[in-house]
Amino acid sequence: MGRYLLRRLLFAMPTLLGISVVIFAILALAPGDPLAQFAADPSVPPEVRERIRENLGLNDPWYIRYLKWLAALLRGDWGYSFASRVPVLDLIAQRLPQTLQVVGVAYLVAILLGIPIGIISAFRPYSLFDNLATTFAFIGFSVPTFFTGLLLILIFSVRLNWLPFIYDSTLRVTDWGTFARHVRQMLMPVTVLALFQTGSLTRFVRAAMLENLPADYARAARAKGLSEQAVVLRHVFRNSMIPVVTLLALGVPTIFTGAIVTEQIFRINGIGELLIKSIQNSDTPVVMAITFIFAVLVVVFNVIADVLYGILDPRIRYD
Amino acid sequence: MNQQRIWSWMVALLAGAMVLAACGGAPSAPAPTTAPPSPTAAAATAAPAPPTTAAATAAPVPTAAPAARPGRGAGDTLRILYWQAPTMLNNHLAVGTKDVEASRLVLEPLAAVDPEGNFVPLLAEEIPTVANGGVAPDFTSITWKLRKDIKWSDGSDFTAADVVFTYQYCADSRTACTSVAAFRGIKSVEAPDEYTVKITWEAPNSYPYQVFTSTRGAILQRAQFEQCVGEAASTAADCQAANLAPIGTGPYKVVQFKPGDVVIYEINERYRDPERPFFKRVELKGGGDAPSAARAVLQAGDVDWALNLQVEAAVLQQLAGQGGQGNLVTYNTANVERLLINFTNPDPALGEERGQLSQPHPFLTDLKVRQALALAIDRKAIAEQLYGPAGYPTCVLLWYPPFAQSVADIFKDCDQDIAAANRLLDEAGWQRGPDGIRVKDGKRLSLLFQTSVNTLRQKTQELIKANWAEIGVETELKSVDGSVFFGGDPGNPDNIGHFFADIQMYTTGATEPNPTSHLCGWISSAASQKENEWRGTNNMRWQNAGYDALCDQLRHELDPDRRVAIARQMDALIVSDVAMIPLVARPRVAGASKDLKGYNPSGWDAELWDIANWYK
């Protein structure tokens, strides 16, 4: 196991390096300008913008810029944002709590809802419950989040005026009152994201369960005289969880990168919102940092998923 | 969870707009349950009415009895929403208007500019003029007398040393100030005594007011930024912190700032006016998009003020009509949405010679063709159908006082005239081919028309394409992402500097009451060429000796009335030679809650310039 891990981690190095080169090249080749907002503004003439580009180091060839970026990264310096001129890590640190809360809670809700619904659906296939669950699951993952988000805003904020649709990131939870406010402002974005994820998760769990329910080992367990509940929960469920756990582990990195659309709609200052704004404003250091951290997380959780696989499924051995 | 894709976000916006539009068609909103806000508010009636004068159009009367206005800190929180979130509070390093607005609550210039274009002293005792001896008779220097009672929010005195330092800060090109153009041509900035600042230029300057005024003139505190000159401005940790929390003289100080998200301000207790500001706290929230910002202020009433509501007329009016929570506030700028005509040949077959002055455009150099194109456009339809309260049809570029007095003045002789346009093209020898498109010497009258990605602009493009089809002109439309179209990357052929198309459309205009730098941006020598890496301001490569001479005159003319006359002549020359086709004069649009009073946004300064006067 130890040797396997070591090998995987060594393999990860060139992978990450390759990813960073590709991202950097794409960013460098994509046209754009951090001062584009000032372009039609005669008070910031083109030569001023040019000088600033030069000061930001944007006029070097892309491979020189990449080597500079890499050298700084090895020293632990992620660079500073062109738009705010603060270290990129500070910006990310400021954004991470919101993203972890909203996207993380949504992920948790999706797991807590998706797995039981999937099990019940599989246990009583084509029953009324299963048909309802299937309908909702399909609606959940086929209706895009920007639509459900706007729909919820129109209903609950504009028409009914129950929930705020501007996320207050300065709110500090100190007592029950502020906690209630926090829950209220998280309700809509979490619902939107959870609906989306629950949908696909339910289908996965249901499919995995259906595959295992008629399996020989399940029949053997029933023949032993075990109650149906024990068969389903102790035997079938455990085996069905193998693909689902992999899926869940691979989904964890997305919690860190946030949800671009949902954060934008509800004005949550999360990582996803930072990423899309930085792409639009050609704020290369921020985009590099977020995408690179995401790449690292994906690689790491791939390893974790593989290791978990070995633990859950005794047939798989890594030695 | 594959939300990391940009396209899905784009689709989101598009669909968002559609959903908004669709929902607008629903039956009228239920009547608001809360009691209507105070009917005495002057603001309630002023905003939606179509303005009759160009000056300070729909802005409510800012007078509203100052006597009845409660004193400092009587109000609670003022909520402002700007969908372009500020990322920087040091005005001189701003990367967009959003930053300029957000920093204005804290950092102030020596003088502001009001909606009528008059200077209002803030940190100075008076506005220097030749008459009061502040401006040298030969216009080579200006001397500002500073107020002696101004304190920084940390309690230290505001002195001339701070003003001189601000100049030194930006004069170092490594600091990379975006405001540096305001400091061009300066020989020295000195402080003869603690409360006097003297600016000397290398040559006589007919417009001595661009330094330390309005949006580019914010004064930095020397003590805070002393170590931040040069590269340290961006790299040193102390300076990074200072950029996000500058100490200022303005009505508010920053208590919390999350870049790209929210700024929280509280009253600067040392602000010079003991009666102001009214609001204890200001929250400036950023993010989202313009239509939902409009919804927040007009329909949901979640915020008191929303900046820059660039939303299609139909959507905006529906929101304003249904919501009942807020008013639209329009105020004038110098901005005009215009078509620019390429006078050089953008044919890709020319390779390196593409767009060079040596390659004149095959047919747009013909005045009759340009006139026909201008005559065929229905500006009224564009302004009314697409811009609504945020645009007036215009025949000229200078649509504001003192050049024009009302919106009727600017739309007189450029009504659509298809027959006349057809006649001009017939005269020029362009015959209709079998498919209705005109041809001359085997060349089709076909245009490539580019602009930035923006629903309003794409719809304008469609209308113009239809207009031009009526006179036998074929139009190919192209739209480029805004950050690319307006970008300055010399290697990117799709920006306005390269102008590798026949026609392009965008909005620009002077940012100060004096139009010189804007008008003189179109002179022959400023042509955007390969040699200057496509950075010339005259991106249409228009060459007109008469115009160049007028610019020279304008630069040297010191008499205000004659300056107005010269500027008008330049404007008339652009229009008569059809170098540009002005389409829509664009006031800026903001949204205000019904009970907010005292605001008077200025198109020559930050929108929030007079926030100390706002109250409820």
Coordinates of C-alpha atoms in Angstrom, one line a residue, chain B residues 93-538:
Chain B
L93 CA -4.7 52.1 -9.2
A94 CA -8.4 51.6 -10.2
V95 CA -9.0 49.1 -12.9
G96 CA -12.6 50.3 -13.6
T97 CA -15.2 52.8 -12.8
K98 CA -16.4 50.5 -10.0
D99 CA -13.2 51.2 -8.1
V100 CA -13.3 54.9 -8.7
E101 CA -16.9 55.0 -7.2
A102 CA -16.0 52.9 -4.2
S103 CA -12.9 54.9 -3.3
R104 CA -14.7 58.2 -3.6
L105 CA -16.5 57.9 -0.3
V106 CA -13.0 58.0 1.3
L107 CA -10.6 59.7 -1.0
E108 CA -11.4 63.1 -2.3
P109 CA -9.9 65.4 -4.9
L110 CA -9.3 69.1 -4.3
A111 CA -12.4 69.9 -6.3
A112 CA -15.4 68.0 -7.6
V113 CA -17.4 68.7 -10.8
D114 CA -21.1 69.0 -10.5
P115 CA -23.7 67.9 -13.1
E116 CA -23.6 71.2 -14.9
G117 CA -19.8 71.0 -15.2
N118 CA -19.0 73.6 -12.5
F119 CA -16.1 72.9 -10.2
V120 CA -17.0 72.6 -6.5
P121 CA -14.1 73.1 -4.1
L122 CA -13.8 70.3 -1.6
L123 CA -10.3 70.4 0.0
A124 CA -9.5 73.8 -1.6
E125 CA -10.8 77.2 -0.4
E126 CA -11.8 78.3 -3.8
I127 CA -11.5 77.4 -7.5
P128 CA -8.4 79.2 -8.9
T129 CA -9.1 81.4 -11.9
V130 CA -7.2 84.0 -13.8
A131 CA -9.4 86.6 -12.1
N132 CA -8.5 85.6 -8.5
G133 CA -4.9 85.1 -9.4
G134 CA -4.9 81.3 -9.0
V135 CA -4.2 80.7 -12.7
A136 CA -1.2 82.4 -14.3
P137 CA -2.3 84.7 -17.1
D138 CA -0.1 82.8 -19.5
F139 CA -1.7 79.5 -18.3
T140 CA 1.5 77.9 -17.4
S141 CA 0.7 77.3 -13.8
I142 CA -2.2 77.1 -11.3
T143 CA -2.1 77.7 -7.6
W144 CA -4.5 76.0 -5.2
K145 CA -5.1 77.4 -1.8
L146 CA -6.0 74.5 0.5
R147 CA -8.5 74.6 3.4
K148 CA -6.8 74.7 6.8
D149 CA -9.4 72.9 8.7
I150 CA -9.2 69.5 6.9
K151 CA -8.1 66.4 8.9
W152 CA -7.5 62.9 7.7
S153 CA -9.6 60.3 9.3
D154 CA -6.7 59.2 11.5
G155 CA -6.6 62.7 13.0
S156 CA -3.5 64.1 11.3
D157 CA -3.6 67.4 9.3
F158 CA -4.2 67.5 5.6
T159 CA -1.5 69.7 4.1
A160 CA 0.1 70.6 0.8
A161 CA 2.7 67.8 1.4
D162 CA 0.0 65.2 0.8
V163 CA -1.0 66.8 -2.5
V164 CA 2.6 67.0 -3.7
F165 CA 3.2 63.5 -2.7
T166 CA 0.1 62.3 -4.7
Y167 CA 1.8 63.7 -7.8
Q168 CA 5.1 62.1 -7.0
Y169 CA 3.4 58.8 -6.4
C170 CA 1.9 58.7 -9.9
A171 CA 4.8 60.4 -11.6
D172 CA 6.8 57.3 -11.0
S173 CA 5.8 55.1 -13.9
R174 CA 6.6 51.9 -12.0
T175 CA 3.7 52.7 -9.7
A176 CA 1.4 52.1 -12.7
C177 CA -1.2 54.7 -11.9
T178 CA -4.2 54.4 -14.2
S179 CA -4.9 58.1 -13.6
V180 CA -1.5 59.2 -14.9
A181 CA -2.9 60.9 -18.0
A182 CA -4.1 63.7 -15.8
F183 CA -0.5 64.5 -14.8
R184 CA 0.9 64.7 -18.3
G185 CA 2.9 67.7 -19.2
I186 CA 3.6 68.8 -15.7
K187 CA 7.0 70.4 -15.0
S188 CA 6.6 70.5 -11.2
V189 CA 4.2 70.4 -8.3
E190 CA 5.5 72.4 -5.3
A191 CA 4.2 73.5 -2.0
P192 CA 5.4 77.1 -1.3
D193 CA 3.8 76.8 2.1
E194 CA 1.8 74.3 4.1
Y195 CA -1.5 75.1 2.5
T196 CA -0.6 76.1 -1.0
V197 CA 0.1 73.9 -4.0
K198 CA 1.5 75.2 -7.2
I199 CA 1.4 73.2 -10.4
T200 CA 3.6 74.3 -13.3
W201 CA 3.3 72.9 -16.8
E202 CA 6.0 72.7 -19.4
A203 CA 3.8 74.6 -21.9
P204 CA 0.8 76.8 -21.5
N205 CA -2.2 74.6 -20.7
S206 CA -5.6 75.9 -21.8
Y207 CA -7.3 73.6 -19.4
P208 CA -5.5 73.8 -16.1
Y209 CA -8.1 72.0 -14.0
Q210 CA -7.5 68.3 -14.8
V211 CA -5.0 67.8 -12.1
F212 CA -6.3 66.9 -8.6
T213 CA -9.9 67.2 -9.5
S214 CA -12.8 64.8 -10.2
T215 CA -12.3 61.1 -10.6
R216 CA -8.5 61.1 -11.2
G217 CA -7.6 63.6 -8.6
A218 CA -8.0 61.8 -5.3
I219 CA -5.4 62.9 -2.7
L220 CA -3.5 60.2 -1.0
Q221 CA -2.2 60.5 2.6
R222 CA 1.6 60.9 2.4
A223 CA 2.2 59.2 5.7
Q224 CA 0.3 56.1 4.6
F225 CA 1.7 55.8 1.1
E226 CA 5.2 57.2 1.5
Q227 CA 6.9 53.8 1.2
C228 CA 4.6 52.8 -1.7
V229 CA 6.1 54.6 -4.6
G230 CA 7.2 52.5 -7.5
E231 CA 6.9 48.8 -7.6
A232 CA 6.2 48.6 -3.9
A233 CA 2.8 50.0 -4.6
S234 CA 1.7 46.6 -5.7
T235 CA 4.2 44.2 -4.1
A236 CA 4.9 45.4 -0.5
A237 CA 2.5 44.0 2.1
D238 CA 1.9 47.3 3.8
C239 CA 1.0 49.0 0.5
Q240 CA -1.3 46.2 -0.5
A241 CA -3.1 46.7 2.8
A242 CA -3.1 50.5 2.3
N243 CA -4.6 50.1 -1.2
L244 CA -7.6 48.3 0.3
A245 CA -8.1 50.6 3.2
P246 CA -6.8 54.1 2.3
I247 CA -7.0 56.8 4.9
G248 CA -9.1 59.7 3.5
T249 CA -10.7 63.0 4.1
G250 CA -14.1 62.0 2.8
P251 CA -17.3 61.6 4.7
Y252 CA -16.7 57.9 5.3
K253 CA -13.9 55.6 6.3
V254 CA -13.5 51.9 5.4
V255 CA -14.2 49.5 8.2
Q256 CA -14.3 46.3 6.1
F257 CA -13.5 45.5 2.5
K258 CA -13.7 42.2 0.7
P259 CA -12.4 42.7 -2.8
G260 CA -14.8 41.8 -5.5
D261 CA -17.6 41.6 -2.9
V262 CA -18.5 44.2 -0.4
V263 CA -17.3 47.4 1.2
I264 CA -18.5 48.6 4.6
Y265 CA -18.0 52.2 5.5
E266 CA -18.7 54.2 8.6
I267 CA -18.8 57.9 9.3
N268 CA -15.4 59.6 9.3
E269 CA -15.9 61.5 12.6
R270 CA -13.3 64.1 11.5
Y271 CA -15.2 65.0 8.3
R272 CA -15.2 68.8 7.8
D273 CA -19.0 69.3 7.8
P274 CA -20.4 68.6 11.3
E275 CA -23.9 68.1 10.0
R276 CA -23.0 65.4 7.4
P277 CA -23.2 62.7 6.4
F278 CA -26.7 61.5 7.3
F279 CA -26.1 57.7 7.1
K280 CA -24.2 56.1 9.9
R281 CA -23.1 53.2 7.7
V282 CA -22.8 52.5 4.0
E283 CA -22.8 49.0 2.5
L284 CA -21.6 48.8 -1.1
K285 CA -22.3 45.3 -2.3
G286 CA -21.0 44.1 -5.6
G287 CA -21.6 41.2 -7.9
G288 CA -24.4 39.7 -10.0
D289 CA -25.6 41.4 -13.2
A290 CA -27.4 44.6 -14.2
P291 CA -30.9 43.3 -14.7
S292 CA -31.0 41.7 -11.3
A293 CA -29.5 44.9 -9.7
A294 CA -32.4 46.8 -11.4
R295 CA -34.8 44.3 -9.9
A296 CA -33.3 44.7 -6.4
V297 CA -33.8 48.4 -6.3
L298 CA -36.9 48.9 -8.4
Q299 CA -39.0 45.9 -7.6
A300 CA -37.7 44.2 -4.5
G301 CA -36.6 47.3 -2.7
D302 CA -33.7 45.5 -1.2
V303 CA -31.2 48.3 -1.8
D304 CA -31.4 52.1 -1.7
W305 CA -29.2 52.8 -4.8
A306 CA -28.0 50.8 -7.7
L307 CA -25.3 52.0 -10.1
N308 CA -25.0 51.6 -13.8
L309 CA -28.3 49.9 -14.8
Q310 CA -27.4 49.1 -18.4
V311 CA -30.5 47.2 -19.0
E312 CA -32.7 47.1 -22.1
A313 CA -35.4 49.7 -22.1
A314 CA -38.3 47.3 -22.2
V315 CA -37.0 45.3 -19.1
L316 CA -36.1 48.5 -17.2
Q317 CA -39.4 50.2 -17.7
Q318 CA -41.3 47.1 -16.8
L319 CA -39.3 46.8 -13.5
A320 CA -39.8 50.5 -12.8
G321 CA -43.5 50.2 -13.6
Q322 CA -44.3 47.1 -11.6
G323 CA -42.1 47.4 -8.6
G324 CA -43.1 50.6 -7.1
Q325 CA -40.1 50.4 -4.8
G326 CA -37.7 52.7 -6.6
N327 CA -37.2 55.3 -9.3
L328 CA -34.9 55.5 -12.3
V329 CA -32.4 58.3 -12.1
T330 CA -30.8 59.4 -15.3
Y331 CA -28.1 62.0 -15.5
N332 CA -26.0 63.3 -18.3
T333 CA -22.5 62.3 -19.4
A334 CA -20.7 63.1 -22.7
N335 CA -21.2 59.5 -23.9
V336 CA -22.4 58.8 -27.3
E337 CA -22.9 55.4 -28.9
R338 CA -21.5 55.9 -32.4
L339 CA -20.5 54.1 -35.5
L340 CA -16.9 54.6 -36.5
I341 CA -15.9 54.2 -40.1
N342 CA -12.7 52.6 -41.2
F343 CA -10.9 54.8 -43.8
T344 CA -8.3 52.1 -44.5
N345 CA -8.6 48.7 -46.1
P346 CA -9.1 45.9 -43.6
D347 CA -8.9 43.2 -46.2
P348 CA -7.0 40.2 -44.7
A349 CA -5.5 39.6 -48.1
L350 CA -3.3 42.6 -47.6
G351 CA -1.4 40.8 -44.8
E352 CA 1.0 43.2 -43.0
E353 CA -0.4 46.2 -45.0
R354 CA -3.9 45.6 -43.6
G355 CA -5.3 48.8 -42.0
Q356 CA -2.3 50.8 -42.9
L357 CA -2.7 54.4 -44.1
S358 CA -1.1 53.5 -47.4
Q359 CA -4.1 51.3 -48.1
P360 CA -7.2 53.5 -48.4
H361 CA -10.6 51.8 -48.0
P362 CA -12.0 50.7 -51.4
F363 CA -15.3 52.5 -51.0
L364 CA -15.8 54.0 -47.6
T365 CA -13.4 56.8 -48.6
D366 CA -16.2 57.9 -50.9
L367 CA -18.1 60.6 -49.0
K368 CA -21.4 59.8 -50.8
V369 CA -21.3 56.2 -49.6
R370 CA -20.7 57.4 -46.0
Q371 CA -23.5 59.9 -46.3
A372 CA -25.8 57.2 -47.6
L373 CA -25.0 54.9 -44.8
A374 CA -25.7 57.7 -42.3
L375 CA -29.0 58.7 -43.9
A376 CA -30.3 55.2 -44.0
I377 CA -30.1 54.7 -40.2
D378 CA -33.3 55.2 -38.1
R379 CA -31.7 56.6 -35.0
K380 CA -35.0 57.4 -33.5
A381 CA -36.1 53.8 -33.6
I382 CA -32.9 52.6 -32.0
A383 CA -33.1 55.1 -29.2
E384 CA -36.8 54.6 -28.5
Q385 CA -37.1 50.9 -28.9
L386 CA -33.8 49.8 -27.3
Y387 CA -32.5 52.5 -25.0
G388 CA -35.8 54.0 -23.7
P389 CA -35.0 56.4 -20.8
A390 CA -31.3 55.8 -21.2
G391 CA -30.8 57.2 -24.7
Y392 CA -31.7 60.1 -26.9
P393 CA -31.3 60.0 -30.7
T394 CA -28.5 62.4 -31.7
C395 CA -26.9 63.8 -34.8
V396 CA -23.9 65.3 -33.0
L397 CA -21.3 64.2 -30.5
L398 CA -21.3 67.2 -28.2
W399 CA -24.9 66.9 -26.9
Y400 CA -24.5 68.6 -23.5
P401 CA -24.2 72.2 -22.3
P402 CA -22.7 74.5 -23.3
F403 CA -22.7 72.9 -26.7
A404 CA -26.4 71.9 -26.8
Q405 CA -29.1 73.1 -24.5
S406 CA -31.8 70.4 -24.9
V407 CA -32.4 67.0 -26.4
A408 CA -34.3 68.7 -29.1
D409 CA -31.2 70.5 -30.2
I410 CA -29.2 67.4 -30.9
F411 CA -31.7 65.6 -33.2
K412 CA -32.6 68.1 -35.9
D413 CA -31.5 67.1 -39.4
C414 CA -30.6 63.4 -39.3
D415 CA -34.0 61.7 -39.7
Q416 CA -33.9 58.5 -41.7
D417 CA -34.2 59.2 -45.4
I418 CA -34.0 56.0 -47.5
A419 CA -34.8 57.8 -50.8
A420 CA -32.0 60.3 -50.4
A421 CA -29.6 57.5 -49.4
N422 CA -30.5 55.5 -52.5
R423 CA -30.1 58.5 -54.6
L424 CA -26.6 59.2 -53.3
L425 CA -25.5 55.6 -54.0
D426 CA -27.0 55.8 -57.5
E427 CA -25.1 59.0 -58.1
A428 CA -21.9 57.4 -56.8
G429 CA -22.3 54.7 -59.5
W430 CA -23.4 51.8 -57.3
Q431 CA -26.0 49.7 -59.3
R432 CA -28.2 47.1 -57.7
G433 CA -27.2 43.6 -58.6
P434 CA -29.6 40.7 -59.2
D435 CA -29.8 40.0 -55.4
G436 CA -30.5 43.6 -54.6
I437 CA -27.0 44.3 -53.3
R438 CA -25.3 47.2 -55.0
V439 CA -22.2 46.5 -57.1
K440 CA -19.7 48.9 -58.7
D441 CA -16.8 47.8 -60.9
G442 CA -17.4 44.2 -59.8
K443 CA -17.2 45.1 -56.1
R444 CA -20.1 44.3 -53.9
L445 CA -21.2 47.0 -51.3
S446 CA -20.7 44.7 -48.4
L447 CA -19.6 45.7 -44.9
L448 CA -18.2 43.9 -41.9
F449 CA -19.8 45.6 -38.8
Q450 CA -18.3 44.8 -35.4
T451 CA -19.1 45.7 -31.8
S452 CA -18.8 44.2 -28.3
V453 CA -21.1 41.4 -27.0
N454 CA -24.0 43.2 -25.3
T455 CA -27.7 42.5 -26.0
L456 CA -28.4 46.2 -26.6
R457 CA -25.6 46.4 -29.2
Q458 CA -26.5 43.2 -31.0
K459 CA -30.1 44.5 -31.3
T460 CA -28.8 47.8 -32.6
Q461 CA -26.7 45.9 -35.1
E462 CA -29.7 44.1 -36.3
L463 CA -31.7 47.3 -36.8
I464 CA -28.9 49.0 -38.7
K465 CA -28.4 45.9 -40.9
A466 CA -32.1 46.0 -41.8
N467 CA -31.8 49.8 -42.6
W468 CA -28.8 49.2 -44.8
A469 CA -30.4 46.3 -46.6
E470 CA -33.1 48.8 -47.8
I471 CA -30.4 50.7 -49.7
G472 CA -28.8 47.7 -51.1
V473 CA -25.9 47.4 -48.6
E474 CA -25.0 43.9 -47.4
T475 CA -23.9 43.8 -43.8
E476 CA -22.0 41.0 -42.0
L477 CA -22.3 41.3 -38.2
K478 CA -19.6 40.4 -35.8
S479 CA -19.5 40.7 -32.0
V480 CA -16.5 40.4 -29.8
D481 CA -16.4 39.8 -26.1
G482 CA -16.0 43.1 -24.3
S483 CA -12.8 42.4 -22.5
V484 CA -11.2 41.5 -25.9
F485 CA -12.9 44.2 -28.0
F486 CA -11.8 46.9 -25.5
G487 CA -8.5 45.2 -24.7
G488 CA -5.1 46.7 -25.5
D489 CA -3.3 43.6 -26.3
P490 CA -1.1 44.5 -29.4
G491 CA -1.3 40.9 -30.6
N492 CA -5.0 40.6 -30.6
P493 CA -6.6 41.6 -34.0
D494 CA -10.2 41.9 -32.7
N495 CA -9.8 45.0 -30.6
I496 CA -11.0 48.6 -31.4
G497 CA -7.4 49.7 -31.9
H498 CA -6.8 47.3 -34.8
F499 CA -10.3 47.9 -36.2
F500 CA -10.0 45.1 -38.8
A501 CA -13.6 45.6 -39.9
D502 CA -15.4 48.3 -42.0
I503 CA -17.6 49.7 -39.3
Q504 CA -17.4 49.4 -35.5
M505 CA -19.7 50.6 -32.8
Y506 CA -19.1 51.6 -29.2
T507 CA -19.7 54.3 -26.7
T508 CA -17.2 56.9 -25.7
G509 CA -17.1 60.6 -24.9
A510 CA -15.2 63.2 -22.9
T511 CA -14.8 62.4 -19.2
E512 CA -14.4 66.0 -18.2
P513 CA -16.4 69.1 -19.1
N514 CA -13.5 70.1 -21.4
P515 CA -13.8 68.1 -24.6
T516 CA -10.3 68.8 -25.9
S517 CA -8.6 65.5 -25.2
H518 CA -11.6 63.6 -26.6
L519 CA -11.9 65.6 -29.8
C520 CA -8.2 65.8 -30.4
G521 CA -8.1 62.0 -30.1
W522 CA -9.3 61.8 -33.7
I523 CA -6.6 63.9 -35.4
S524 CA -4.6 62.5 -38.3
S525 CA -1.4 62.0 -36.4
A526 CA -3.1 59.9 -33.8
A527 CA -4.1 57.2 -36.3
S528 CA -3.8 53.7 -34.9
Q529 CA -1.2 51.9 -37.0
K530 CA 1.2 48.9 -36.9
E531 CA 4.0 51.3 -36.1
N532 CA 2.5 52.5 -32.8
E533 CA 1.3 48.9 -32.1
W534 CA -2.3 49.9 -32.9
R535 CA -2.4 52.2 -29.9
G536 CA -3.4 55.5 -31.6
T537 CA -6.6 56.9 -30.4
N538 CA -7.8 57.6 -33.9

